[in-house]
Structures are given as C-alpha cells and as structure tokens.
GROMACS .gro file of C-alpha atoms in nm:
model
  351
    1UNK     CA    1   0.000   0.000   0.000
    2UNK     CA    2   0.276   0.244   0.096
    3UNK     CA    3   0.468   0.171  -0.226
    4UNK     CA    4   0.151   0.227  -0.431
    5UNK     CA    5   0.092   0.565  -0.270
    6UNK     CA    6   0.458   0.660  -0.317
    7UNK     CA    7   0.435   0.578  -0.689
    8UNK     CA    8   0.120   0.792  -0.718
    9UNK     CA    9   0.289   1.092  -0.553
   10UNK     CA   10   0.591   1.056  -0.783
   11UNK     CA   11   0.363   1.047  -1.089
   12UNK     CA   12   0.192   1.365  -0.968
   13UNK     CA   13   0.531   1.536  -0.936
   14UNK     CA   14   0.633   1.428  -1.286
   15UNK     CA   15   0.316   1.520  -1.471
   16UNK     CA   16   0.208   1.833  -1.282
   17UNK     CA   17   0.459   2.057  -1.468
   18UNK     CA   18   0.276   1.963  -1.789
   19UNK     CA   19   0.000   2.197  -1.670
   20UNK     CA   20   0.220   2.484  -1.781
   21UNK     CA   21   0.044   2.494  -2.114
   22UNK     CA   22  -0.056   2.827  -2.263
   23UNK     CA   23  -0.377   2.965  -2.116
   24UNK     CA   24  -0.631   3.092  -2.371
   25UNK     CA   25  -0.685   3.468  -2.360
   26UNK     CA   26  -1.046   3.443  -2.240
   27UNK     CA   27  -0.940   3.214  -1.951
   28UNK     CA   28  -0.670   3.428  -1.799
   29UNK     CA   29  -0.733   3.508  -1.435
   30UNK     CA   30  -0.845   3.863  -1.376
   31UNK     CA   31  -0.619   4.041  -1.130
   32UNK     CA   32  -0.786   4.244  -0.858
   33UNK     CA   33  -0.711   4.370  -0.508
   34UNK     CA   34  -0.724   4.015  -0.370
   35UNK     CA   35  -0.451   3.874  -0.593
   36UNK     CA   36  -0.121   3.928  -0.416
   37UNK     CA   37   0.148   3.661  -0.428
   38UNK     CA   38   0.361   3.805  -0.148
   39UNK     CA   39   0.068   3.822   0.096
   40UNK     CA   40  -0.064   3.483  -0.013
   41UNK     CA   41   0.262   3.296   0.058
   42UNK     CA   42   0.252   3.330   0.442
   43UNK     CA   43  -0.113   3.224   0.438
   44UNK     CA   44  -0.027   2.913   0.237
   45UNK     CA   45   0.260   2.824   0.473
   46UNK     CA   46   0.021   2.856   0.768
   47UNK     CA   47  -0.223   2.639   0.572
   48UNK     CA   48   0.035   2.360   0.534
   49UNK     CA   49   0.087   2.327   0.911
   50UNK     CA   50  -0.279   2.386   1.002
   51UNK     CA   51  -0.407   2.121   0.763
   52UNK     CA   52  -0.130   1.882   0.870
   53UNK     CA   53  -0.227   1.914   1.238
   54UNK     CA   54  -0.600   1.883   1.161
   55UNK     CA   55  -0.535   1.572   0.948
   56UNK     CA   56  -0.325   1.410   1.220
   57UNK     CA   57  -0.590   1.478   1.484
   58UNK     CA   58  -0.866   1.344   1.258
   59UNK     CA   59  -0.702   1.020   1.145
   60UNK     CA   60  -0.536   0.938   1.478
   61UNK     CA   61  -0.827   1.005   1.714
   62UNK     CA   62  -1.015   0.683   1.624
   63UNK     CA   63  -0.696   0.480   1.672
   64UNK     CA   64  -0.695   0.563   2.044
   65UNK     CA   65  -1.062   0.487   2.108
   66UNK     CA   66  -0.984   0.139   2.241
   67UNK     CA   67  -0.862   0.306   2.559
   68UNK     CA   68  -1.207   0.468   2.595
   69UNK     CA   69  -1.459   0.198   2.694
   70UNK     CA   70  -1.758   0.384   2.544
   71UNK     CA   71  -1.585   0.402   2.202
   72UNK     CA   72  -1.478   0.039   2.185
   73UNK     CA   73  -1.556  -0.106   1.838
   74UNK     CA   74  -1.797  -0.351   1.999
   75UNK     CA   75  -2.008  -0.074   2.154
   76UNK     CA   76  -2.307   0.093   1.991
   77UNK     CA   77  -2.156   0.442   2.018
   78UNK     CA   78  -1.866   0.340   1.794
   79UNK     CA   79  -2.112   0.221   1.528
   80UNK     CA   80  -2.296   0.555   1.544
   81UNK     CA   81  -1.970   0.751   1.512
   82UNK     CA   82  -1.863   0.532   1.220
   83UNK     CA   83  -2.195   0.601   1.043
   84UNK     CA   84  -2.141   0.974   1.099
   85UNK     CA   85  -1.794   0.944   0.940
   86UNK     CA   86  -1.936   0.739   0.651
   87UNK     CA   87  -2.187   1.016   0.584
   88UNK     CA   88  -1.896   1.260   0.566
   89UNK     CA   89  -1.715   1.042   0.311
   90UNK     CA   90  -2.033   1.006   0.104
   91UNK     CA   91  -2.089   1.384   0.101
   92UNK     CA   92  -1.723   1.439   0.012
   93UNK     CA   93  -1.774   1.237  -0.305
   94UNK     CA   94  -2.110   1.388  -0.403
   95UNK     CA   95  -2.079   1.747  -0.280
   96UNK     CA   96  -1.707   1.828  -0.307
   97UNK     CA   97  -1.520   1.610  -0.554
   98UNK     CA   98  -1.786   1.541  -0.818
   99UNK     CA   99  -1.899   1.907  -0.863
  100UNK     CA  100  -1.535   2.017  -0.889
  101UNK     CA  101  -1.481   1.766  -1.167
  102UNK     CA  102  -1.794   1.885  -1.350
  103UNK     CA  103  -1.675   2.246  -1.329
  104UNK     CA  104  -1.328   2.160  -1.457
  105UNK     CA  105  -1.430   1.934  -1.745
  106UNK     CA  106  -1.703   2.172  -1.867
  107UNK     CA  107  -1.490   2.485  -1.838
  108UNK     CA  108  -1.504   2.740  -2.120
  109UNK     CA  109  -1.126   2.706  -2.135
  110UNK     CA  110  -1.162   2.359  -2.289
  111UNK     CA  111  -1.247   2.290  -2.651
  112UNK     CA  112  -1.611   2.244  -2.742
  113UNK     CA  113  -1.532   1.906  -2.893
  114UNK     CA  114  -1.515   1.667  -2.712
  115UNK     CA  115  -1.531   1.817  -2.360
  116UNK     CA  116  -1.867   1.994  -2.397
  117UNK     CA  117  -2.032   1.721  -2.602
  118UNK     CA  118  -1.989   1.424  -2.366
  119UNK     CA  119  -2.036   1.395  -1.985
  120UNK     CA  120  -1.682   1.282  -1.906
  121UNK     CA  121  -1.722   1.338  -1.530
  122UNK     CA  122  -2.012   1.097  -1.494
  123UNK     CA  123  -1.851   0.847  -1.731
  124UNK     CA  124  -1.516   0.843  -1.549
  125UNK     CA  125  -1.685   0.830  -1.206
  126UNK     CA  126  -1.892   0.532  -1.323
  127UNK     CA  127  -1.582   0.353  -1.454
  128UNK     CA  128  -1.400   0.432  -1.130
  129UNK     CA  129  -1.683   0.275  -0.925
  130UNK     CA  130  -1.674  -0.039  -1.144
  131UNK     CA  131  -1.295  -0.064  -1.119
  132UNK     CA  132  -1.322  -0.018  -0.741
  133UNK     CA  133  -1.569  -0.307  -0.731
  134UNK     CA  134  -1.324  -0.523  -0.928
  135UNK     CA  135  -1.030  -0.428  -0.706
  136UNK     CA  136  -1.242  -0.480  -0.395
  137UNK     CA  137  -1.350  -0.827  -0.507
  138UNK     CA  138  -1.014  -0.945  -0.639
  139UNK     CA  139  -0.821  -0.813  -0.340
  140UNK     CA  140  -1.060  -0.988  -0.101
  141UNK     CA  141  -1.015  -1.315  -0.292
  142UNK     CA  142  -0.635  -1.285  -0.288
  143UNK     CA  143  -0.626  -1.204   0.084
  144UNK     CA  144  -0.863  -1.492   0.158
  145UNK     CA  145  -0.641  -1.741  -0.027
  146UNK     CA  146  -0.329  -1.613   0.145
  147UNK     CA  147  -0.493  -1.647   0.486
  148UNK     CA  148  -0.578  -2.012   0.419
  149UNK     CA  149  -0.226  -2.132   0.486
  150UNK     CA  150  -0.296  -2.501   0.484
  151UNK     CA  151  -0.579  -2.733   0.382
  152UNK     CA  152  -0.612  -3.066   0.564
  153UNK     CA  153  -0.792  -3.317   0.344
  154UNK     CA  154  -0.802  -3.588   0.608
  155UNK     CA  155  -0.832  -3.584   0.986
  156UNK     CA  156  -0.807  -3.890   1.210
  157UNK     CA  157  -1.139  -3.987   1.367
  158UNK     CA  158  -1.165  -4.074   1.740
  159UNK     CA  159  -1.233  -4.436   1.644
  160UNK     CA  160  -0.896  -4.463   1.479
  161UNK     CA  161  -1.025  -4.451   1.123
  162UNK     CA  162  -0.983  -4.160   0.881
  163UNK     CA  163  -1.248  -3.917   0.760
  164UNK     CA  164  -1.250  -3.660   0.485
  165UNK     CA  165  -1.234  -3.304   0.613
  166UNK     CA  166  -1.161  -2.997   0.408
  167UNK     CA  167  -1.105  -2.790   0.718
  168UNK     CA  168  -0.882  -2.489   0.670
  169UNK     CA  169  -0.596  -2.448   0.913
  170UNK     CA  170  -0.477  -2.095   0.979
  171UNK     CA  171  -0.123  -2.145   1.107
  172UNK     CA  172  -0.093  -1.783   1.219
  173UNK     CA  173  -0.377  -1.829   1.466
  174UNK     CA  174  -0.359  -2.200   1.551
  175UNK     CA  175   0.015  -2.265   1.535
  176UNK     CA  176  -0.024  -2.587   1.343
  177UNK     CA  177  -0.301  -2.754   1.543
  178UNK     CA  178  -0.495  -2.967   1.297
  179UNK     CA  179  -0.846  -2.901   1.420
  180UNK     CA  180  -0.959  -2.678   1.134
  181UNK     CA  181  -1.103  -2.331   1.153
  182UNK     CA  182  -1.415  -2.295   1.363
  183UNK     CA  183  -1.705  -2.141   1.170
  184UNK     CA  184  -1.726  -1.841   1.402
  185UNK     CA  185  -1.352  -1.780   1.385
  186UNK     CA  186  -1.362  -1.815   1.005
  187UNK     CA  187  -1.633  -1.550   0.984
  188UNK     CA  188  -1.428  -1.317   1.205
  189UNK     CA  189  -1.118  -1.365   0.990
  190UNK     CA  190  -1.319  -1.305   0.671
  191UNK     CA  191  -1.459  -0.981   0.812
  192UNK     CA  192  -1.109  -0.873   0.914
  193UNK     CA  193  -0.989  -0.929   0.558
  194UNK     CA  194  -1.277  -0.719   0.426
  195UNK     CA  195  -1.193  -0.441   0.671
  196UNK     CA  196  -0.832  -0.437   0.553
  197UNK     CA  197  -0.926  -0.418   0.187
  198UNK     CA  198  -1.175  -0.140   0.262
  199UNK     CA  199  -0.915   0.061   0.455
  200UNK     CA  200  -0.656   0.038   0.175
  201UNK     CA  201  -0.891   0.119  -0.114
  202UNK     CA  202  -1.054   0.405   0.078
  203UNK     CA  203  -0.715   0.556   0.161
  204UNK     CA  204  -0.615   0.549  -0.206
  205UNK     CA  205  -0.926   0.742  -0.308
  206UNK     CA  206  -0.886   1.000  -0.032
  207UNK     CA  207  -0.516   1.050  -0.110
  208UNK     CA  208  -0.590   1.125  -0.478
  209UNK     CA  209  -0.848   1.385  -0.379
  210UNK     CA  210  -0.624   1.535  -0.109
  211UNK     CA  211  -0.330   1.593  -0.344
  212UNK     CA  212  -0.556   1.768  -0.598
  213UNK     CA  213  -0.712   2.009  -0.346
  214UNK     CA  214  -0.370   2.080  -0.195
  215UNK     CA  215  -0.228   2.157  -0.538
  216UNK     CA  216  -0.512   2.400  -0.612
  217UNK     CA  217  -0.463   2.575  -0.278
  218UNK     CA  218  -0.087   2.607  -0.326
  219UNK     CA  219  -0.121   2.749  -0.676
  220UNK     CA  220  -0.376   3.014  -0.574
  221UNK     CA  221  -0.262   3.369  -0.496
  222UNK     CA  222  -0.607   3.503  -0.403
  223UNK     CA  223  -0.580   3.618  -0.040
  224UNK     CA  224  -0.957   3.675  -0.018
  225UNK     CA  225  -1.041   3.308  -0.076
  226UNK     CA  226  -0.740   3.140   0.086
  227UNK     CA  227  -0.833   3.240   0.443
  228UNK     CA  228  -1.179   3.085   0.435
  229UNK     CA  229  -1.056   2.791   0.229
  230UNK     CA  230  -0.789   2.698   0.484
  231UNK     CA  231  -1.041   2.690   0.771
  232UNK     CA  232  -1.284   2.483   0.566
  233UNK     CA  233  -1.011   2.239   0.456
  234UNK     CA  234  -0.898   2.190   0.817
  235UNK     CA  235  -1.247   2.075   0.916
  236UNK     CA  236  -1.276   1.878   0.592
  237UNK     CA  237  -0.952   1.685   0.652
  238UNK     CA  238  -1.026   1.632   1.021
  239UNK     CA  239  -1.363   1.468   0.970
  240UNK     CA  240  -1.256   1.280   0.659
  241UNK     CA  241  -0.960   1.153   0.864
  242UNK     CA  242  -1.198   1.029   1.132
  243UNK     CA  243  -1.378   0.819   0.874
  244UNK     CA  244  -1.053   0.671   0.745
  245UNK     CA  245  -0.915   0.626   1.097
  246UNK     CA  246  -1.220   0.421   1.196
  247UNK     CA  247  -1.160   0.190   0.900
  248UNK     CA  248  -0.789   0.156   0.987
  249UNK     CA  249  -0.884   0.073   1.347
  250UNK     CA  250  -1.120  -0.205   1.240
  251UNK     CA  251  -0.856  -0.344   1.004
  252UNK     CA  252  -0.646  -0.427   1.313
  253UNK     CA  253  -0.312  -0.360   1.147
  254UNK     CA  254   0.013  -0.365   1.337
  255UNK     CA  255   0.134  -0.035   1.481
  256UNK     CA  256   0.378   0.035   1.195
  257UNK     CA  257   0.112  -0.021   0.928
  258UNK     CA  258  -0.131   0.208   1.111
  259UNK     CA  259   0.137   0.475   1.138
  260UNK     CA  260   0.220   0.447   0.765
  261UNK     CA  261  -0.142   0.484   0.655
  262UNK     CA  262  -0.206   0.772   0.896
  263UNK     CA  263   0.116   0.939   0.779
  264UNK     CA  264   0.026   0.924   0.409
  265UNK     CA  265  -0.321   1.064   0.472
  266UNK     CA  266  -0.185   1.345   0.690
  267UNK     CA  267   0.088   1.466   0.452
  268UNK     CA  268  -0.082   1.443   0.112
  269UNK     CA  269  -0.276   1.773   0.126
  270UNK     CA  270   0.025   1.964   0.272
  271UNK     CA  271   0.241   1.795   0.008
  272UNK     CA  272   0.005   1.908  -0.267
  273UNK     CA  273   0.001   2.261  -0.123
  274UNK     CA  274   0.381   2.275  -0.111
  275UNK     CA  275   0.397   2.146  -0.470
  276UNK     CA  276   0.148   2.413  -0.576
  277UNK     CA  277   0.359   2.684  -0.407
  278UNK     CA  278   0.674   2.560  -0.583
  279UNK     CA  279   0.498   2.573  -0.919
  280UNK     CA  280   0.290   2.886  -0.858
  281UNK     CA  281   0.502   3.092  -1.102
  282UNK     CA  282   0.434   2.859  -1.391
  283UNK     CA  283   0.141   2.637  -1.291
  284UNK     CA  284  -0.191   2.769  -1.421
  285UNK     CA  285  -0.494   2.602  -1.267
  286UNK     CA  286  -0.713   2.725  -1.556
  287UNK     CA  287  -0.490   2.592  -1.834
  288UNK     CA  288  -0.652   2.314  -2.043
  289UNK     CA  289  -0.398   2.054  -1.931
  290UNK     CA  290  -0.448   2.135  -1.562
  291UNK     CA  291  -0.827   2.135  -1.594
  292UNK     CA  292  -0.834   1.799  -1.773
  293UNK     CA  293  -0.583   1.633  -1.538
  294UNK     CA  294  -0.746   1.752  -1.216
  295UNK     CA  295  -1.097   1.699  -1.353
  296UNK     CA  296  -1.031   1.336  -1.445
  297UNK     CA  297  -0.854   1.268  -1.113
  298UNK     CA  298  -1.145   1.420  -0.922
  299UNK     CA  299  -1.398   1.215  -1.118
  300UNK     CA  300  -1.203   0.896  -1.045
  301UNK     CA  301  -1.179   0.985  -0.677
  302UNK     CA  302  -1.552   1.067  -0.661
  303UNK     CA  303  -1.654   0.731  -0.808
  304UNK     CA  304  -1.429   0.548  -0.563
  305UNK     CA  305  -1.546   0.743  -0.256
  306UNK     CA  306  -1.916   0.710  -0.343
  307UNK     CA  307  -1.882   0.335  -0.399
  308UNK     CA  308  -1.686   0.283  -0.078
  309UNK     CA  309  -1.925   0.493   0.131
  310UNK     CA  310  -2.243   0.327   0.001
  311UNK     CA  311  -2.132  -0.033  -0.051
  312UNK     CA  312  -1.843  -0.110   0.184
  313UNK     CA  313  -1.928   0.121   0.474
  314UNK     CA  314  -2.299   0.208   0.498
  315UNK     CA  315  -2.454  -0.096   0.331
  316UNK     CA  316  -2.226  -0.341   0.514
  317UNK     CA  317  -2.302  -0.171   0.846
  318UNK     CA  318  -2.679  -0.144   0.807
  319UNK     CA  319  -2.715  -0.500   0.675
  320UNK     CA  320  -2.499  -0.641   0.955
  321UNK     CA  321  -2.636  -0.835   1.251
  322UNK     CA  322  -2.579  -0.557   1.501
  323UNK     CA  323  -2.802  -0.300   1.330
  324UNK     CA  324  -3.052  -0.552   1.194
  325UNK     CA  325  -3.113  -0.664   1.550
  326UNK     CA  326  -3.199  -0.319   1.684
  327UNK     CA  327  -3.443  -0.075   1.522
  328UNK     CA  328  -3.355   0.186   1.782
  329UNK     CA  329  -2.985   0.168   1.693
  330UNK     CA  330  -3.074   0.183   1.323
  331UNK     CA  331  -3.263   0.509   1.372
  332UNK     CA  332  -2.967   0.658   1.561
  333UNK     CA  333  -2.733   0.554   1.281
  334UNK     CA  334  -2.964   0.700   1.014
  335UNK     CA  335  -2.957   1.028   1.203
  336UNK     CA  336  -2.575   1.008   1.229
  337UNK     CA  337  -2.540   0.951   0.853
  338UNK     CA  338  -2.768   1.245   0.774
  339UNK     CA  339  -2.584   1.465   1.024
  340UNK     CA  340  -2.243   1.378   0.880
  341UNK     CA  341  -2.357   1.419   0.520
  342UNK     CA  342  -2.539   1.743   0.603
  343UNK     CA  343  -2.241   1.891   0.783
  344UNK     CA  344  -2.005   1.807   0.498
  345UNK     CA  345  -2.254   1.938   0.242
  346UNK     CA  346  -2.262   2.269   0.428
  347UNK     CA  347  -1.882   2.281   0.410
  348UNK     CA  348  -1.911   2.271   0.030
  349UNK     CA  349  -2.006   2.640   0.046
  350UNK     CA  350  -1.646   2.727   0.138
  351UNK     CA  351  -1.434   2.432   0.018
   0.00000   0.00000   0.00000
C-alpha cells in the first residue's frame, strides 16, 4: 500500500509541470485587489501546518478509542460515530469532488469538442466505481487465499479410522493444530480481511483527492479566498480523517502499518500545497492541461469514494447483525449519517 501511494505521488510530481500549457486569452485570471502573491505565501505556509495538524488529529483520534470503553468497536456508540464518518465520506464524493470535476471538465477554457459534447465526469466516475468493485472483489479473494495457509484433506477420527475433512488451518492463529477453523472464527477472519481491503482502497481514493485540493490551494494567490478555504479544509480533513481512521482501526493492522497509513493521509494535502507553491510561477490552474488532469482525477476519486461509502461502509453496516437486531440503533445511525452528510454538504459552500 505504501509503495503504491509513493508511486502515485511521484507520478503527480512528474506530470504536474505539464500543466504549464498556454492559457487561452479568455481564460486568464483577472487580477484584482485580492490577488497578491507576497501576501498569499505566508497564508499558504500557515495552511500547510494547520491542515497537517488537523489531518493528524482526525485520522489518529479513532486509533486511540480502544482506551475509551464507550468508544470500543464492539459498543453501539462506535457504530454511530462510524456512520457519521461514513456520511462525511459520502458527502465528500457527491458534494465536493464530483462538482469540482464537472466544473473543470465543462470549463469554457476547454475545446467544445469533445469536452462539452460528452459527460466525461459521470462516465469516469462510473468507470471508477466499477474498477473499485473489481479491485475490492479481487483483493478480497487474494487475501482470503493467502490467509488459508494449509488445507487438511483428512483428519483422524476418534475411532482410529480416517475421515474426509476440508477444514482450513490458519497457522498464524492455531500454530499448526490440525483441528480446522471454527465457523465463528472463520467468519471473524473473513470480516477482518474485508476491513483491511476497505481501509486500503478508501485511503487510495482519499489521497488522490487530497493531493488535488492541496495543489489548487498552493497554486492560488487570491488572499480573499485562501483564508476561508484553509479553515474549511482543516475541518474537511479532520472529519474525513476520522472516517478513514475508523476503517484503519477495524482493520487491526500492526502499529507500523497504522502509522504508515495515517502518515500518508496526513501529509498528502500539505504535500500538494507545497507542490502548488513551488509551481505557482508557472502552474496555471485554468490551463486546459491542468483542468483535464485535475478533472479526471477528481472524477475517479468521486466514483471510488461514493462506492466505498455506500457499498463497503454504509450498506455493510446497516445490513450487519448488530443493526438488523436493533431498530432503535438503526434510527440513531440513520440520524448520524444524515448529520455527517449534512455537515459536509454545508462545508461545500467554502471548500
């Protein structure tokens, strides 16, 4: 996972300078009293550290909930908080990333043909959701096969004879005891595998989106919009981090893996901002190349986030035994989803 994210960040660094293409005359940014590069630079430096701290707080806070009895993953309150975070991720896809992609890929700065004659945003988001389904399914299959370390075709019966038994032996948990995997334990292991796949795929989608918004912030020299944007992005990253942190917690990774995933989430937006600052002299966010690149990346990220929020987070939670067994808890979780989605939708006014 870490190597995949590293490769993505390197690709961003290589291809971002290609957004230096000539900006059409009608798309050049109008300069006004708010556009001031010297005054914008300190604000962007403050933004890097503010967003970094907010991201760290957001993604790390769920990882320490085990020490708080009320927020233990087995408790109802944790499920409610997770539904709130899932609502935030869903609204991020629908209300933040997808509209940005529509705006970019239908910009007047792009040629009429083909960008204004075909809904590329919806098409790419749809393909992204399908690809996410494929990755989700294939990754789960691969992890399941790897976890089945040994298959015992025969097990000695108490009477001394031999009987056929296709029981799966998980050496990591049973240390070689040939008693097969208990059904309950097998279900737990299968759910753990699903949680790990969900955490990795979700992080990839969030990282793509985070780099793009960081790049846009770093390239902007409009002091009037930066101030409000920084505050909105801090809240955005904090609550989005909570959603991701909850998934990382349920994946039950080792400490180093948790740290790596939290680290990549925390630094991607500041990294994008720093990259935008470095390229602010030459990078034009309204050049055709920049609009197409960021628009397609946003559409891909939106499809992934919407799929993950609806299928792997909300649907899996609401169709699970815990919520199906309690109408009262279901109602609380519905309210949490609406609250999270509503709050994040309101944030779309500023970021």
